[in-house]
Structure formats: C-alpha cells, structure tokens
Short mmCIF file of C-alpha atoms in Angstrom, two decimals:
data_model
loop_
_atom_site.label_atom_id
_atom_site.label_comp_id
_atom_site.label_asym_id
_atom_site.label_seq_id
_atom_site.Cartn_x
_atom_site.Cartn_y
_atom_site.Cartn_z
CA MET A 342 30.40 -24.46 -27.54
CA ALA A 343 26.65 -24.59 -26.93
CA THR A 344 24.82 -27.79 -27.86
CA ILE A 345 21.76 -27.26 -30.05
CA ARG A 346 19.02 -29.89 -30.28
CA LYS A 347 15.75 -29.65 -32.14
CA ILE A 348 12.88 -30.64 -29.86
CA LYS A 349 11.01 -33.61 -31.32
CA ASN A 350 7.29 -33.24 -31.95
CA SER A 351 7.47 -29.50 -31.20
CA LYS A 352 4.61 -27.92 -33.12
CA LYS A 353 6.34 -24.55 -33.01
CA GLY A 354 9.72 -25.86 -34.14
CA ALA A 355 11.49 -25.11 -30.85
CA TYR A 356 15.14 -25.88 -30.11
CA GLN A 357 16.87 -26.76 -26.84
CA ILE A 358 20.11 -24.93 -26.10
CA ILE A 359 22.54 -26.52 -23.61
CA VAL A 360 25.63 -24.77 -22.24
CA SER A 361 28.22 -26.43 -19.96
CA ASN A 362 29.36 -24.10 -17.22
CA GLY A 363 32.05 -25.80 -15.12
CA TYR A 364 31.65 -28.34 -12.35
CA ASP A 365 29.95 -28.34 -8.96
CA SER A 366 31.43 -29.41 -5.59
CA ASN A 367 30.72 -33.07 -6.46
CA ASN A 368 32.68 -32.72 -9.70
CA LYS A 369 29.42 -32.95 -11.64
CA GLN A 370 29.17 -30.89 -14.79
CA ILE A 371 26.83 -27.91 -14.50
CA ARG A 372 24.55 -27.57 -17.50
CA VAL A 373 22.32 -24.60 -18.16
CA THR A 374 19.47 -25.14 -20.60
CA THR A 375 16.89 -23.02 -22.33
CA THR A 376 14.61 -23.21 -25.34
CA PHE A 377 14.29 -21.00 -28.39
CA THR A 378 11.67 -20.87 -31.12
CA PRO A 379 12.77 -19.19 -34.36
CA ASP A 380 10.46 -17.21 -36.62
CA THR A 381 8.69 -19.89 -38.69
CA THR A 382 7.74 -17.34 -41.34
CA LYS A 383 11.43 -17.15 -42.27
CA SER A 384 13.23 -19.59 -44.54
CA GLN A 385 14.87 -22.70 -43.05
CA ARG A 386 18.28 -21.12 -43.53
CA GLN A 387 17.21 -17.92 -41.79
CA GLN A 388 15.72 -19.92 -38.91
CA GLU A 389 18.95 -21.85 -38.43
CA LYS A 390 20.86 -18.57 -38.38
CA GLN A 391 18.50 -17.22 -35.68
CA VAL A 392 19.09 -20.34 -33.57
CA GLN A 393 22.86 -20.06 -33.94
CA GLU A 394 22.86 -16.38 -32.98
CA PHE A 395 20.64 -17.05 -29.97
CA ALA A 396 22.87 -19.95 -28.84
CA ILE A 397 26.02 -17.81 -29.07
CA ASP A 398 24.38 -14.98 -27.09
CA PHE A 399 22.96 -17.40 -24.50
CA GLU A 400 26.37 -19.04 -23.99
CA ARG A 401 27.98 -15.61 -23.53
CA GLN A 402 25.40 -14.71 -20.86
CA VAL A 403 25.95 -18.02 -19.04
CA LYS A 404 29.74 -17.65 -19.07
CA THR A 405 29.57 -14.06 -17.80
CA GLY A 406 27.18 -14.96 -14.98
CA LYS A 407 24.19 -13.15 -16.45
CA VAL A 408 22.17 -16.36 -16.66
CA TYR A 409 21.69 -18.64 -13.71
CA SER A 410 20.89 -22.30 -13.44
CA GLY A 411 17.53 -22.84 -11.79
CA ASP A 412 18.86 -26.08 -10.32
CA LYS A 413 21.75 -24.27 -8.64
CA ILE A 414 20.40 -20.97 -7.36
CA SER A 415 17.97 -20.76 -4.45
CA PHE A 416 14.85 -18.63 -4.58
CA SER A 417 16.35 -16.48 -1.79
CA ASP A 418 19.56 -15.83 -3.73
CA PHE A 419 17.66 -15.18 -6.94
CA THR A 420 15.52 -12.52 -5.24
CA LYS A 421 18.74 -10.60 -4.49
CA GLU A 422 19.60 -10.60 -8.20
CA TRP A 423 16.00 -9.71 -9.05
CA GLU A 424 16.10 -6.77 -6.66
CA GLU A 425 19.35 -5.36 -8.03
CA LYS A 426 18.82 -5.94 -11.75
CA GLU A 427 15.05 -5.79 -12.13
CA ALA A 428 13.10 -4.38 -9.20
CA LYS A 429 15.19 -1.28 -8.52
CA GLN A 430 14.80 -0.22 -12.14
CA ASN A 431 11.10 -0.99 -12.59
CA LEU A 432 9.34 -0.66 -9.23
CA GLU A 433 8.54 2.46 -7.28
CA GLU A 434 10.73 2.88 -4.22
CA THR A 435 7.74 2.59 -1.88
CA THR A 436 6.52 -0.57 -3.64
CA LEU A 437 9.94 -2.20 -3.43
CA TYR A 438 10.16 -1.30 0.26
CA SER A 439 6.82 -3.03 0.84
CA TYR A 440 7.82 -6.09 -1.23
CA LYS A 441 11.10 -6.47 0.65
CA GLY A 442 9.23 -6.46 3.94
CA HIS A 443 6.86 -9.22 2.79
CA LEU A 444 9.75 -11.24 1.38
CA LYS A 445 11.80 -10.98 4.56
CA ASN A 446 8.98 -11.62 7.03
CA VAL A 447 6.72 -14.10 5.22
CA ILE A 448 7.86 -15.49 1.87
CA LEU A 449 11.59 -16.25 2.18
CA PRO A 450 11.36 -17.99 5.58
CA ALA A 451 8.96 -20.47 3.93
CA ILE A 452 10.30 -21.03 0.38
CA GLY A 453 13.59 -19.14 0.21
CA LYS A 454 15.71 -22.27 0.72
CA TYR A 455 14.30 -24.08 -2.33
CA LYS A 456 16.22 -24.09 -5.59
CA ILE A 457 14.12 -21.90 -7.82
CA SER A 458 13.51 -24.65 -10.40
CA LYS A 459 12.26 -26.96 -7.65
CA ILE A 460 9.44 -24.67 -6.56
CA THR A 461 6.30 -26.32 -7.90
CA PRO A 462 2.63 -25.32 -7.83
CA VAL A 463 2.14 -27.89 -5.05
CA ILE A 464 4.81 -26.26 -2.87
CA LEU A 465 3.23 -22.85 -3.42
CA GLU A 466 -0.26 -24.13 -2.62
CA GLN A 467 1.00 -25.72 0.62
CA PHE A 468 2.62 -22.40 1.53
CA TYR A 469 -0.56 -20.44 0.83
CA ARG A 470 -2.67 -22.87 2.86
CA SER A 471 -0.26 -22.56 5.79
CA LEU A 472 -0.94 -18.83 5.86
CA THR A 473 -4.65 -19.44 6.51
CA LYS A 474 -3.96 -21.24 9.80
CA ASP A 475 -4.76 -19.51 13.10
CA ASN A 476 -1.11 -19.28 14.19
CA ALA A 477 0.31 -18.22 10.82
CA ARG A 478 1.21 -14.65 11.76
CA LYS A 479 4.27 -13.99 13.89
CA ASP A 480 2.60 -10.94 15.42
CA GLY A 481 0.00 -13.16 17.03
CA LYS A 482 -2.91 -11.78 14.98
CA GLY A 483 -3.98 -15.19 13.71
CA SER A 484 -4.15 -16.03 10.01
CA TYR A 485 -3.50 -13.95 6.90
CA LYS A 486 -6.44 -12.69 4.91
CA ILE A 487 -6.97 -13.85 1.35
CA ALA A 488 -6.15 -10.33 0.13
CA SER A 489 -2.71 -10.57 1.79
CA ILE A 490 -2.07 -14.04 0.36
CA LYS A 491 -2.93 -12.71 -3.10
CA LYS A 492 -0.36 -9.96 -2.56
CA PHE A 493 2.33 -12.51 -1.62
CA HIS A 494 1.38 -14.56 -4.69
CA LYS A 495 1.75 -11.47 -6.87
CA ILE A 496 5.26 -10.82 -5.51
CA ILE A 497 6.38 -14.43 -6.05
CA SER A 498 4.87 -14.52 -9.53
CA GLY A 499 6.65 -11.32 -10.53
CA ILE A 500 9.99 -12.78 -9.45
CA MET A 501 9.25 -16.04 -11.25
CA ARG A 502 8.35 -14.16 -14.46
CA THR A 503 11.76 -12.56 -14.35
CA ALA A 504 13.35 -15.99 -13.87
CA VAL A 505 11.54 -17.25 -16.97
CA ARG A 506 12.63 -14.22 -18.98
CA TRP A 507 16.23 -14.71 -17.88
CA ASN A 508 16.06 -18.39 -18.88
CA VAL A 509 16.61 -19.55 -15.29
CA ILE A 510 13.43 -21.66 -15.34
CA GLN A 511 11.21 -22.74 -18.19
CA GLU A 512 7.81 -21.83 -16.75
CA ASN A 513 6.25 -19.86 -13.93
CA PRO A 514 4.84 -22.22 -11.26
CA CYS A 515 2.53 -19.46 -10.05
CA ASP A 516 0.50 -19.78 -13.24
CA LYS A 517 -0.73 -23.21 -12.13
CA ALA A 518 -0.88 -22.67 -8.36
CA GLU A 519 -4.37 -22.19 -6.92
CA LEU A 520 -4.99 -19.76 -4.10
CA PRO A 521 -7.10 -20.74 -1.07
CA LYS A 522 -10.80 -20.30 -1.66
CA ASN A 523 -12.36 -17.17 -0.22
CA LYS A 524 -15.18 -18.99 1.60
CA SER A 525 -16.64 -16.31 3.80
CA GLU A 526 -14.08 -13.55 3.98
CA SER A 527 -15.01 -10.24 2.44
CA TYR A 528 -13.28 -6.90 2.57
CA ASN A 529 -13.13 -5.91 6.22
CA VAL A 530 -14.46 -2.39 5.82
CA LYS A 531 -14.33 -0.71 9.23
CA HIS A 532 -16.07 2.64 9.30
CA PHE A 533 -18.25 5.00 11.30
CA THR A 534 -22.03 5.01 11.05
CA VAL A 535 -23.79 8.30 10.30
CA GLU A 536 -24.33 8.93 14.03
CA GLN A 537 -20.73 8.03 14.88
CA ALA A 538 -19.39 10.27 12.11
CA LYS A 539 -21.42 13.19 13.49
CA ILE A 540 -20.08 12.56 17.00
CA PHE A 541 -16.53 12.34 15.71
CA LEU A 542 -16.77 15.62 13.78
CA GLU A 543 -18.37 17.42 16.74
CA ASN A 544 -15.86 16.00 19.21
CA MET A 545 -12.92 17.52 17.31
CA ASP A 546 -14.06 20.97 18.44
CA LYS A 547 -14.25 20.06 22.13
CA PRO A 548 -11.35 20.27 24.58
CA TYR A 549 -10.23 17.01 26.15
CA SER A 550 -8.36 16.12 29.30
CA VAL A 551 -4.99 14.34 29.23
CA SER A 552 -3.81 12.69 32.44
CA PHE A 553 -0.15 12.57 33.46
CA VAL A 554 1.08 10.03 36.01
CA GLY A 555 2.93 11.45 39.00
CA HIS A 556 6.73 11.36 38.74
CA ASN A 557 9.91 12.92 40.05
CA ILE A 558 11.98 15.52 38.20
CA THR A 559 15.52 16.62 38.98
CA MET A 560 16.18 20.35 38.88
CA PRO A 561 19.46 21.84 37.55
CA ASN A 562 20.65 22.39 41.15
CA GLY A 563 20.15 18.68 41.88
CA LYS A 564 16.99 19.12 43.93
CA ILE A 565 14.33 16.45 43.31
CA ILE A 566 10.74 17.59 43.03
CA GLU A 567 7.88 15.14 43.35
CA LEU A 568 4.94 15.79 41.03
CA ASP A 569 1.50 14.36 41.74
CA THR A 570 -0.74 12.91 39.05
CA TYR A 571 -2.30 15.77 37.16
CA ALA A 572 -4.42 16.50 34.11
CA LYS A 573 -4.12 19.08 31.34
CA GLU A 574 -6.88 20.30 29.08
CA ARG A 575 -6.00 20.27 25.41
CA LYS A 576 -7.67 20.95 22.09
CA LEU A 577 -7.07 19.23 18.77
CA PRO A 578 -4.75 21.39 16.62
CA ILE A 579 -6.50 22.83 13.59
CA GLN A 580 -4.35 21.02 11.04
CA PHE A 581 -5.46 17.62 12.39
CA LYS A 582 -9.08 18.76 12.34
CA ILE A 583 -8.68 19.64 8.65
CA PHE A 584 -6.87 16.37 7.95
CA TYR A 585 -9.63 14.18 9.41
CA ARG A 586 -12.46 16.22 7.92
CA LEU A 587 -10.98 16.00 4.41
CA ALA A 588 -10.38 12.26 4.81
CA LEU A 589 -14.00 11.73 5.87
CA LEU A 590 -15.78 14.22 3.61
CA CYS A 591 -13.70 13.64 0.46
CA GLY A 592 -12.44 10.07 0.90
CA LEU A 593 -8.80 11.10 0.51
CA ARG A 594 -5.96 8.70 1.27
CA LYS A 595 -3.46 9.46 4.04
CA GLY A 596 -0.51 9.71 1.63
CA GLU A 597 -2.45 12.06 -0.65
CA LEU A 598 -3.30 14.38 2.23
CA ILE A 599 0.22 14.52 3.63
CA ALA A 600 1.59 15.27 0.14
CA LEU A 601 -0.59 18.39 -0.23
CA THR A 602 1.15 21.75 -0.48
CA TRP A 603 -0.49 25.19 -0.41
CA LYS A 604 0.02 25.35 -4.19
CA ASP A 605 -2.48 22.50 -4.49
CA ILE A 606 -5.27 24.47 -2.79
CA ASP A 607 -7.53 26.56 -5.00
CA PHE A 608 -9.13 28.89 -2.45
CA GLU A 609 -11.17 30.73 -5.08
CA ASN A 610 -12.82 27.64 -6.60
CA CYS A 611 -13.05 25.60 -3.36
CA SER A 612 -11.00 22.69 -4.66
CA LEU A 613 -7.69 20.95 -4.23
CA SER A 614 -5.47 19.13 -6.69
CA ILE A 615 -4.29 15.57 -6.01
CA THR A 616 -1.16 14.88 -8.07
CA LYS A 617 1.19 13.10 -5.66
CA SER A 618 1.39 11.01 -2.52
CA VAL A 619 3.76 10.33 0.35
CA GLY A 620 4.97 6.79 1.00
CA HIS A 621 7.33 4.80 3.21
CA VAL A 622 10.81 3.84 2.00
CA GLN A 623 13.82 2.47 3.80
CA GLY A 624 15.12 5.25 5.98
CA GLY A 625 12.09 7.53 5.84
CA GLN A 626 9.37 8.75 3.51
CA ILE A 627 9.29 10.27 0.04
CA VAL A 628 6.89 12.15 -2.20
CA LYS A 629 5.92 9.96 -5.14
CA SER A 630 3.32 9.70 -7.86
CA THR A 631 -0.25 8.81 -6.91
CA LYS A 632 -1.42 5.20 -6.64
CA THR A 633 -2.78 5.07 -10.20
CA ILE A 634 -3.19 7.53 -13.05
CA ASN A 635 -6.88 7.79 -12.08
CA SER A 636 -5.80 9.04 -8.66
CA ASN A 637 -4.72 12.35 -10.21
CA ARG A 638 -7.82 14.48 -9.81
CA ILE A 639 -9.43 17.74 -8.78
CA VAL A 640 -11.39 17.38 -5.53
CA HIS A 641 -14.15 19.86 -4.77
CA ILE A 642 -14.45 20.65 -1.08
CA PRO A 643 -17.08 22.53 0.97
CA LEU A 644 -16.65 26.22 1.74
CA THR A 645 -16.33 25.34 5.45
CA GLU A 646 -13.14 23.40 4.70
CA ILE A 647 -11.72 26.26 2.62
CA GLU A 648 -12.31 28.59 5.56
CA LEU A 649 -10.49 26.19 7.88
CA LEU A 650 -7.62 25.87 5.43
CA ASN A 651 -7.35 29.64 5.14
CA LYS A 652 -7.28 29.98 8.92
CA TRP A 653 -4.57 27.30 9.22
CA LYS A 654 -2.47 28.91 6.49
CA ILE A 655 -2.43 32.17 8.48
CA GLU A 656 -1.50 30.24 11.63
CA GLN A 657 1.27 28.41 9.78
CA LYS A 658 2.75 31.71 8.58
CA ASN A 659 2.63 33.06 12.14
CA LEU A 660 4.36 29.89 13.38
CA MET A 661 7.10 30.42 10.77
CA LEU A 662 7.68 33.97 12.07
CA THR A 663 7.54 32.87 15.71
CA VAL A 664 10.14 30.08 15.47
CA GLY A 665 12.45 32.12 13.25
CA SER A 666 15.60 30.23 12.22
CA LYS A 667 14.13 26.93 13.47
CA TRP A 668 11.67 26.94 10.55
CA GLN A 669 12.73 24.21 8.07
CA GLY A 670 10.19 24.99 5.35
CA TYR A 671 9.94 27.62 2.61
CA ARG A 672 9.71 31.37 3.19
CA GLY A 673 8.68 34.53 1.35
CA LYS A 674 7.40 34.14 -2.19
CA ASP A 675 8.06 30.37 -2.01
CA PHE A 676 5.83 29.88 1.06
CA ASP A 677 3.12 28.10 -0.96
CA GLN A 678 5.56 25.25 -1.61
CA ASN A 679 5.24 24.30 2.06
CA SER A 680 3.26 21.22 3.02
CA VAL A 681 -0.24 21.87 4.33
CA PHE A 682 0.31 19.30 7.09
CA ILE A 683 3.57 19.86 8.91
CA GLN A 684 5.63 18.99 11.96
CA THR A 685 5.30 21.54 14.74
CA ASN A 686 7.99 20.44 17.18
CA ILE A 687 11.75 20.27 16.56
CA ASN A 688 11.41 20.04 12.77
CA TYR A 689 9.15 23.07 12.36
CA GLY A 690 7.75 23.28 8.82
CA LYS A 691 8.85 19.85 7.58
CA THR A 692 6.23 17.55 6.06
CA MET A 693 4.25 15.65 8.69
CA ASN A 694 5.33 12.06 9.37
CA LEU A 695 3.03 9.36 7.99
CA SER A 696 2.53 7.83 11.43
CA THR A 697 1.47 11.04 13.17
CA PRO A 698 -2.19 11.35 12.01
CA TYR A 699 -3.08 7.86 13.23
CA ARG A 700 -1.61 8.43 16.70
CA LYS A 701 -3.65 11.63 17.12
CA PHE A 702 -6.72 9.92 15.65
CA THR A 703 -6.67 7.03 18.13
CA ASP A 704 -5.95 9.39 21.03
CA LEU A 705 -8.97 11.50 20.10
CA ILE A 706 -11.27 8.47 20.04
CA LYS A 707 -9.87 7.12 23.32
CA TYR A 708 -10.28 10.47 25.09
CA TYR A 709 -13.88 10.69 23.90
CA ASN A 710 -14.67 7.12 24.97
CA GLN A 711 -13.42 7.87 28.48
CA THR A 712 -16.28 10.34 28.82
CA VAL A 713 -18.95 7.81 27.77
CA GLU A 714 -20.45 5.35 30.24
CA GLN A 715 -22.41 3.00 27.97
CA GLU A 716 -20.21 0.72 25.88
CA GLU A 717 -22.59 0.85 22.90
CA ASP A 718 -22.29 4.66 22.80
CA LYS A 719 -18.51 4.64 22.43
CA LEU A 720 -16.80 5.26 19.10
CA PRO A 721 -15.20 2.17 17.52
CA LEU A 722 -11.42 2.34 17.20
CA ILE A 723 -11.37 2.09 13.41
CA PRO A 724 -8.16 2.45 11.35
CA LEU A 725 -7.40 5.88 9.91
CA HIS A 726 -8.26 4.50 6.46
CA GLY A 727 -11.70 3.88 7.96
CA LEU A 728 -12.50 7.57 7.41
CA ARG A 729 -12.18 6.96 3.66
CA HIS A 730 -14.41 3.90 4.01
CA THR A 731 -16.87 6.02 5.99
CA CYS A 732 -17.04 8.51 3.14
CA ALA A 733 -17.86 5.73 0.66
CA THR A 734 -20.39 3.82 2.79
CA LEU A 735 -22.27 6.99 3.75
CA HIS A 736 -22.45 8.03 0.09
CA ILE A 737 -23.89 4.61 -0.76
CA ALA A 738 -26.38 4.91 2.12
CA MET A 739 -27.46 8.33 0.77
CA GLY A 740 -28.12 6.82 -2.64
CA THR A 741 -25.06 8.13 -4.51
CA ASP A 742 -24.61 5.98 -7.61
CA ILE A 743 -21.65 3.58 -7.59
CA LYS A 744 -19.96 5.27 -10.58
CA THR A 745 -19.81 8.54 -8.63
CA VAL A 746 -18.48 6.71 -5.57
CA GLN A 747 -15.78 5.19 -7.77
CA SER A 748 -14.89 8.68 -9.01
CA ILE A 749 -14.74 10.11 -5.48
CA LEU A 750 -12.43 7.33 -4.32
CA ALA A 751 -10.39 7.45 -7.55
CA HIS A 752 -10.56 3.70 -8.08
CA ALA A 753 -9.12 2.76 -11.47
CA ASN A 754 -11.68 -0.05 -11.85
CA ILE A 755 -15.30 0.10 -10.78
CA GLN A 756 -15.05 -3.60 -9.86
CA THR A 757 -12.71 -2.59 -7.03
CA THR A 758 -15.42 -0.32 -5.66
CA LEU A 759 -18.04 -3.04 -6.03
CA ASN A 760 -15.82 -5.62 -4.31
CA ILE A 761 -14.86 -3.45 -1.34
CA TYR A 762 -18.35 -2.09 -0.69
CA ALA A 763 -20.34 -5.21 -1.51
CA HIS A 764 -21.97 -5.30 1.94
CA PRO A 765 -23.32 -1.72 2.05
CA LEU A 766 -24.47 -2.14 -1.54
CA GLU A 767 -26.38 -5.30 -0.57
CA GLU A 768 -27.97 -3.41 2.34
CA LYS A 769 -28.96 -0.66 -0.08
CA LYS A 770 -30.55 -3.17 -2.45
CA ARG A 771 -32.37 -4.86 0.43
CA LYS A 772 -33.79 -1.52 1.57
CA ALA A 773 -34.84 -0.67 -1.99
CA THR A 774 -36.69 -3.99 -2.28
CA ASN A 775 -38.45 -3.46 1.05
CA ASP A 776 -39.37 0.13 0.11
CA LEU A 777 -40.87 -1.10 -3.18
CA GLN A 778 -42.84 -3.80 -1.38
CA MET A 779 -44.24 -1.22 1.05
CA LEU A 780 -45.17 1.11 -1.82
CA LEU A 781 -46.99 -1.60 -3.76
CA ASN A 782 -48.88 -2.83 -0.69
CA LYS A 783 -49.82 0.66 0.46
CA LYS A 784 -53.55 1.14 0.39
CA ALA A 785 -54.90 4.15 -1.44
#
C-alpha cells in the first residue's frame, strides 16, 4: 500500500507518495517516490479522493515496472526506455537516428554511468566545459562548437523531461545548467565570393582531366597486362550541374533537392514545389517531411534552369530505354514519379544517395584547383551546404532585404537568419555607413 504524506509548508498543497518496491542486492528496501498536487479549487473531500486515486495508479505503475527509481536506474539504461517508449513514437526517424549517434559517441560515454537522479547541473556544466577543450573530439578535429553543445544539451534535456513526466526524477537538471559562454564563436558560414561563384558555375561546363595510376590487370585467359598511368577527359553530368546550380541560385538544402520528383517541377510556370526531404536513417535513407512547416514552399527558378531540367528529363527517359530491365524507377504514365536526381550505375533510376553530390562537388573543385597556379586564385573547399550560404550572402551583398532572404531560405524564424548571417549583415551596414559619409562629404 502506498504511503501518502502531505508536504509541510507546501503553498500548493502537494502530497508525497511513497511506494515500496522490493529489496536491492544489499537487502535494502527500494522506495520510489513522487509528488502530486490536487486541484485546490475542489473541496477537501474531492482533493483527498484525487490523491488516493493518483497513489493507487502510481503504485500500479511501480509494481508493473512502468515507473523507475531515479536512484536505481542509470542515465544510459533510462535512454533505452526513453527510445522505445517515447522517442520512437514522437521523433522523426531521421531525428532519432541523429540523436542516437550523439548519445553513443558523445553523451553516454561521459554521463551514461550516472544514476539519473544523481545527474546535477554541476555535472552537466562540467561535461559541457569538457567539450570545449582542444582534444574533446575523438575524430581529432579539436573542440566542439557551441552550436553542437547546445544540441547535446537539447537531447539530454528532452530525456530528462520524460524522466520528470514518468516520475523517475523530481526536476530536470538541465533547467539550471548553464552552457559555456559563446565568447567569440559565430556561425562558421563558409561560402563562395561573387567571383568564386562565377568561376564555379563556369567551370561546370568545362571538361576536366582525371588521372589513373598505372596498375596491372588480369585477363580472363590469365594473362597479366601492365597499364601505365593515364588520364581521361570527363565532363560533369548534367544532373549534377542542375543540382549545384539550384543549390546556389535558390538556396535549396541537399535533402530537399534529392527528394524532388518530376511531378514537383512546373515547367510552364518556371517553379518547383518543395514538400519533402530525404534524410539518413539506420540502414539507409528515407523520404520525410521538410525541416519545418515553413520549408514547404514554391520556389521560382530562372528559365535557364527550366531548360536544363527539360534537357535532363529527356536524357533520363533515354537512359531508361537504354538500360531496359535494369531500370529500377517508374515507367510509362508514372514516369513523373521518378526522382529528378538519380543513380546511374547499378541501381539505374533509384533516388540518388545523399553522399553522392558532395563527392562530385569536392572532386570538381579539386580538379579545377589543379589547373590554377596561384594559391589565392583557387576555389576554397567549402561544404556542399556552403552553396546555400553563398546564395544568402550574395543576396545580402546585393541589398536584398533580410525578410526576403529569410523567405528564400525558408527559415521559420527571422532571428535564425540574422544569427547565421550576422557577419555579412555587419559588412553591409558598414558599407552603407561609408557610402552615406561619402555622399554627405561630396562637394557640389
């Protein structure tokens, strides 16, 4: 039978509920406690009935294993319960996949061993500070950025909120834990300049040379042939040209681009419809909803891009006919359900892998840089997401208002746009101030 005690000096009239749940390995009685506050607008008799009903239900949950003792279950073990009973039902598959990776690689090795009720704000703050040290990352890339630490904090806090709701702990330690101060770090926005963007776009139309190291091959008859080092001239396939141009000109995300099907392209009105995205999950990738509800949008694209898309659609249909039974996409009247960006090797017609565009992107930059003598004239090896950043920073440089930039990037909150592009916005303001000074000092 649960023990019910009214908490002295409780302004809200709260009660403590205690349930005995067997004995531990030291023959010490295990007690699971929680608190309950009845509706004070009800009569005293009704409040007492609420407390009794809550106590009976709480005891049933404890006895059936649906409530855990925060003193007995480790944070690591609780995350397993959280994943099965909470996360799988309420998080997107791609989000859960990302969370599990952060838990496994960063969070659990540091705090997983603690009993969940023993994790205090001090322990969390020590953990967060440790992530700012130069040797914090196992991949050798130095410390974690404040943005990453905030993400880890969000994951831990979400798990702790569930623990509070399940009466495992009484309060969420994350609410009182302070994150490291963001002294000088800002969003690391890597992008092309106007000149670099022009070079990149022009370079996509030029053939490039790929070198192959000499090697031996064995023929079917067993004869070994020695091949010298040789080079082959290649040209960027049209679908990659379209991919990079849309990322740069329209600020589209990689997952949004890969999720596009021909049904999403409005050739008549020069626009495309963003309604979904592709993301990583355990064992592969899936098509999911867009990042936020604001991400669902109609994107207007230049006529030049429509012409390229039309050309690629014809080529894709010809590829389907050429490979015959090896085509793994849609045919006939259902052809428009095919992905715009596809695999063109063994899995002809299947949606392109998420990792493919970046590999081609870096290769293209590296091949170009091999043709340039002066280091300052080479293209920087920016991340693929840098094309989206390039779109935004160039718009800001052109004078596009920040609200329009927010709309182009489909940020749910304009503050996100302001935070990420604080530096180019400051440069824009500095230029505006200098221009005004020159105007006012200009002699008639």
